[in-house]
Amino acid sequence: MHEDANGEGRPVESGASVSGVDQEFLALERELTVFLRRARASQGEMAREVHPDLESAAYGLLVRLDECGRQRATELAAYIGVGKATMSRQLRALEDLGLVAREPDPADGRAWLVHLTEEGRGRVGRVRDARRARYVRKLAHWDPREVAELARLLNQLNRGMEK
């Protein structure tokens, strides 16, 4: 049984007309669809935990700033995969909420660096700690080597998607 995009169990379909490699990619697509649906829902919950008015999409920006420190808006836009206008709108909203601030880039006076405020760092840190605790609970029955292997494979997938 596999879970479909609605979270319901269903038998694996036989694909007599589809090659074995195609079956592997169909299974990958199915599992990624479920995973991404759950991730989007989870991201919305985490965004609301950071601040009730925070857009779901902006949560990823806060995590990136938490992990990497000060960055230019253009770097953030490239990493997230959005245009400059979208990034400007999201950063303005984050500034209005007091979660990020901008400062002139000492290497280029025309550019700005974006960073988490102390309030933003504290809120993001608490939500990330709670999320990791949920992963620990949900995967407690996994062997730690399996968790490490999943992380390695997801990293490999993400790196492959950047190309």
Short mmCIF file of C-alpha atoms in Angstrom, two decimals, residues 22-141:
data_model
loop_
_atom_site.label_atom_id
_atom_site.label_comp_id
_atom_site.label_asym_id
_atom_site.label_seq_id
_atom_site.Cartn_x
_atom_site.Cartn_y
_atom_site.Cartn_z
CA ASP A 22 9.72 4.29 -15.39
CA GLN A 23 8.09 2.51 -12.43
CA GLU A 24 10.88 3.76 -10.18
CA PHE A 25 10.32 7.34 -11.33
CA LEU A 26 6.54 7.01 -11.00
CA ALA A 27 7.03 5.80 -7.42
CA LEU A 28 9.43 8.69 -6.77
CA GLU A 29 6.94 11.18 -8.17
CA ARG A 30 4.13 9.74 -6.04
CA GLU A 31 6.17 9.82 -2.81
CA LEU A 32 7.54 13.30 -3.49
CA THR A 33 4.02 14.58 -4.14
CA VAL A 34 2.87 13.34 -0.73
CA PHE A 35 6.03 14.61 0.94
CA LEU A 36 5.79 18.07 -0.64
CA ARG A 37 2.09 18.39 0.22
CA ARG A 38 2.89 17.65 3.85
CA ALA A 39 5.92 19.96 3.78
CA ARG A 40 3.81 22.87 2.48
CA ALA A 41 1.26 22.34 5.24
CA SER A 42 4.02 22.09 7.84
CA GLN A 43 5.73 25.22 6.52
CA GLY A 44 2.49 27.16 6.94
CA GLU A 45 2.17 25.96 10.53
CA MET A 46 5.77 26.88 11.31
CA ALA A 47 5.36 30.31 9.73
CA ARG A 48 2.33 30.99 11.94
CA GLU A 49 4.32 29.83 14.99
CA VAL A 50 7.01 32.41 14.17
CA HIS A 51 4.40 35.15 13.74
CA PRO A 52 0.65 34.91 13.07
CA ASP A 53 0.94 37.33 10.12
CA LEU A 54 3.93 35.61 8.48
CA GLU A 55 3.37 34.28 4.97
CA SER A 56 4.19 30.62 4.55
CA ALA A 57 6.68 31.30 1.74
CA ALA A 58 8.66 33.74 3.89
CA TYR A 59 9.52 31.09 6.47
CA GLY A 60 12.21 29.67 4.17
CA LEU A 61 13.87 33.09 3.99
CA LEU A 62 14.09 33.25 7.77
CA VAL A 63 15.61 29.77 7.94
CA ARG A 64 18.15 30.68 5.26
CA LEU A 65 19.16 33.84 7.14
CA ASP A 66 19.35 31.86 10.38
CA GLU A 67 21.71 29.33 8.76
CA CYS A 68 23.82 31.63 6.58
CA GLY A 69 23.73 35.02 8.26
CA ARG A 70 23.67 38.32 6.37
CA GLN A 71 22.91 38.08 2.67
CA ARG A 72 21.98 40.32 -0.21
CA ALA A 73 18.41 40.20 -1.39
CA THR A 74 19.63 39.02 -4.80
CA GLU A 75 21.37 36.03 -3.16
CA LEU A 76 18.20 35.17 -1.27
CA ALA A 77 16.08 35.48 -4.41
CA ALA A 78 18.43 33.18 -6.33
CA TYR A 79 18.48 30.61 -3.53
CA ILE A 80 14.69 30.59 -3.08
CA GLY A 81 14.06 30.82 -6.83
CA VAL A 82 11.96 33.98 -7.02
CA GLY A 83 12.31 37.31 -8.77
CA LYS A 84 13.59 40.54 -7.28
CA ALA A 85 10.10 42.05 -6.99
CA THR A 86 8.78 39.05 -5.04
CA MET A 87 11.84 39.08 -2.80
CA SER A 88 11.50 42.81 -2.13
CA ARG A 89 7.84 42.37 -1.18
CA GLN A 90 8.62 39.47 1.18
CA LEU A 91 11.54 41.29 2.81
CA ARG A 92 9.44 44.41 3.31
CA ALA A 93 6.78 42.31 5.05
CA LEU A 94 9.43 40.66 7.25
CA GLU A 95 10.83 44.07 8.14
CA ASP A 96 7.36 45.33 9.03
CA LEU A 97 7.00 42.36 11.40
CA GLY A 98 10.35 43.19 13.02
CA LEU A 99 11.92 39.87 12.01
CA VAL A 100 14.61 41.16 9.62
CA ALA A 101 16.57 44.36 9.12
CA ARG A 102 18.71 45.75 6.32
CA GLU A 103 22.09 47.42 6.49
CA PRO A 104 24.37 48.82 3.79
CA ASP A 105 26.78 46.31 2.28
CA PRO A 106 30.30 47.51 3.17
CA ALA A 107 31.62 45.89 -0.03
CA ASP A 108 29.14 47.77 -2.26
CA GLY A 109 27.47 50.95 -1.04
CA ARG A 110 24.63 50.49 -3.53
CA ALA A 111 23.61 47.11 -2.08
CA TRP A 112 22.00 46.09 1.19
CA LEU A 113 22.53 43.11 3.44
CA VAL A 114 19.54 41.49 5.11
CA HIS A 115 19.81 39.83 8.52
CA LEU A 116 17.58 38.48 11.27
CA THR A 117 16.82 40.82 14.13
CA GLU A 118 17.24 39.48 17.66
CA GLU A 119 13.45 39.02 17.76
CA GLY A 120 13.55 37.14 14.46
CA ARG A 121 16.46 34.95 15.55
CA GLY A 122 14.70 34.02 18.79
CA ARG A 123 11.39 33.20 17.14
CA VAL A 124 12.95 31.18 14.32
CA GLY A 125 15.19 29.33 16.77
CA ARG A 126 12.27 28.26 18.93
CA VAL A 127 10.28 27.01 15.94
CA ARG A 128 13.25 25.16 14.47
CA ASP A 129 13.99 23.50 17.82
CA ALA A 130 10.37 22.37 18.07
CA ARG A 131 10.45 21.05 14.49
CA ARG A 132 13.60 19.02 15.16
CA ALA A 133 11.99 17.61 18.30
CA ARG A 134 9.01 16.50 16.17
CA TYR A 135 11.38 14.76 13.73
CA VAL A 136 13.06 12.98 16.63
CA ARG A 137 9.68 11.77 17.92
CA LYS A 138 8.37 10.74 14.50
CA LEU A 139 11.57 8.91 13.53
CA ALA A 140 12.43 7.46 16.94
CA HIS A 141 11.91 3.93 15.60
#
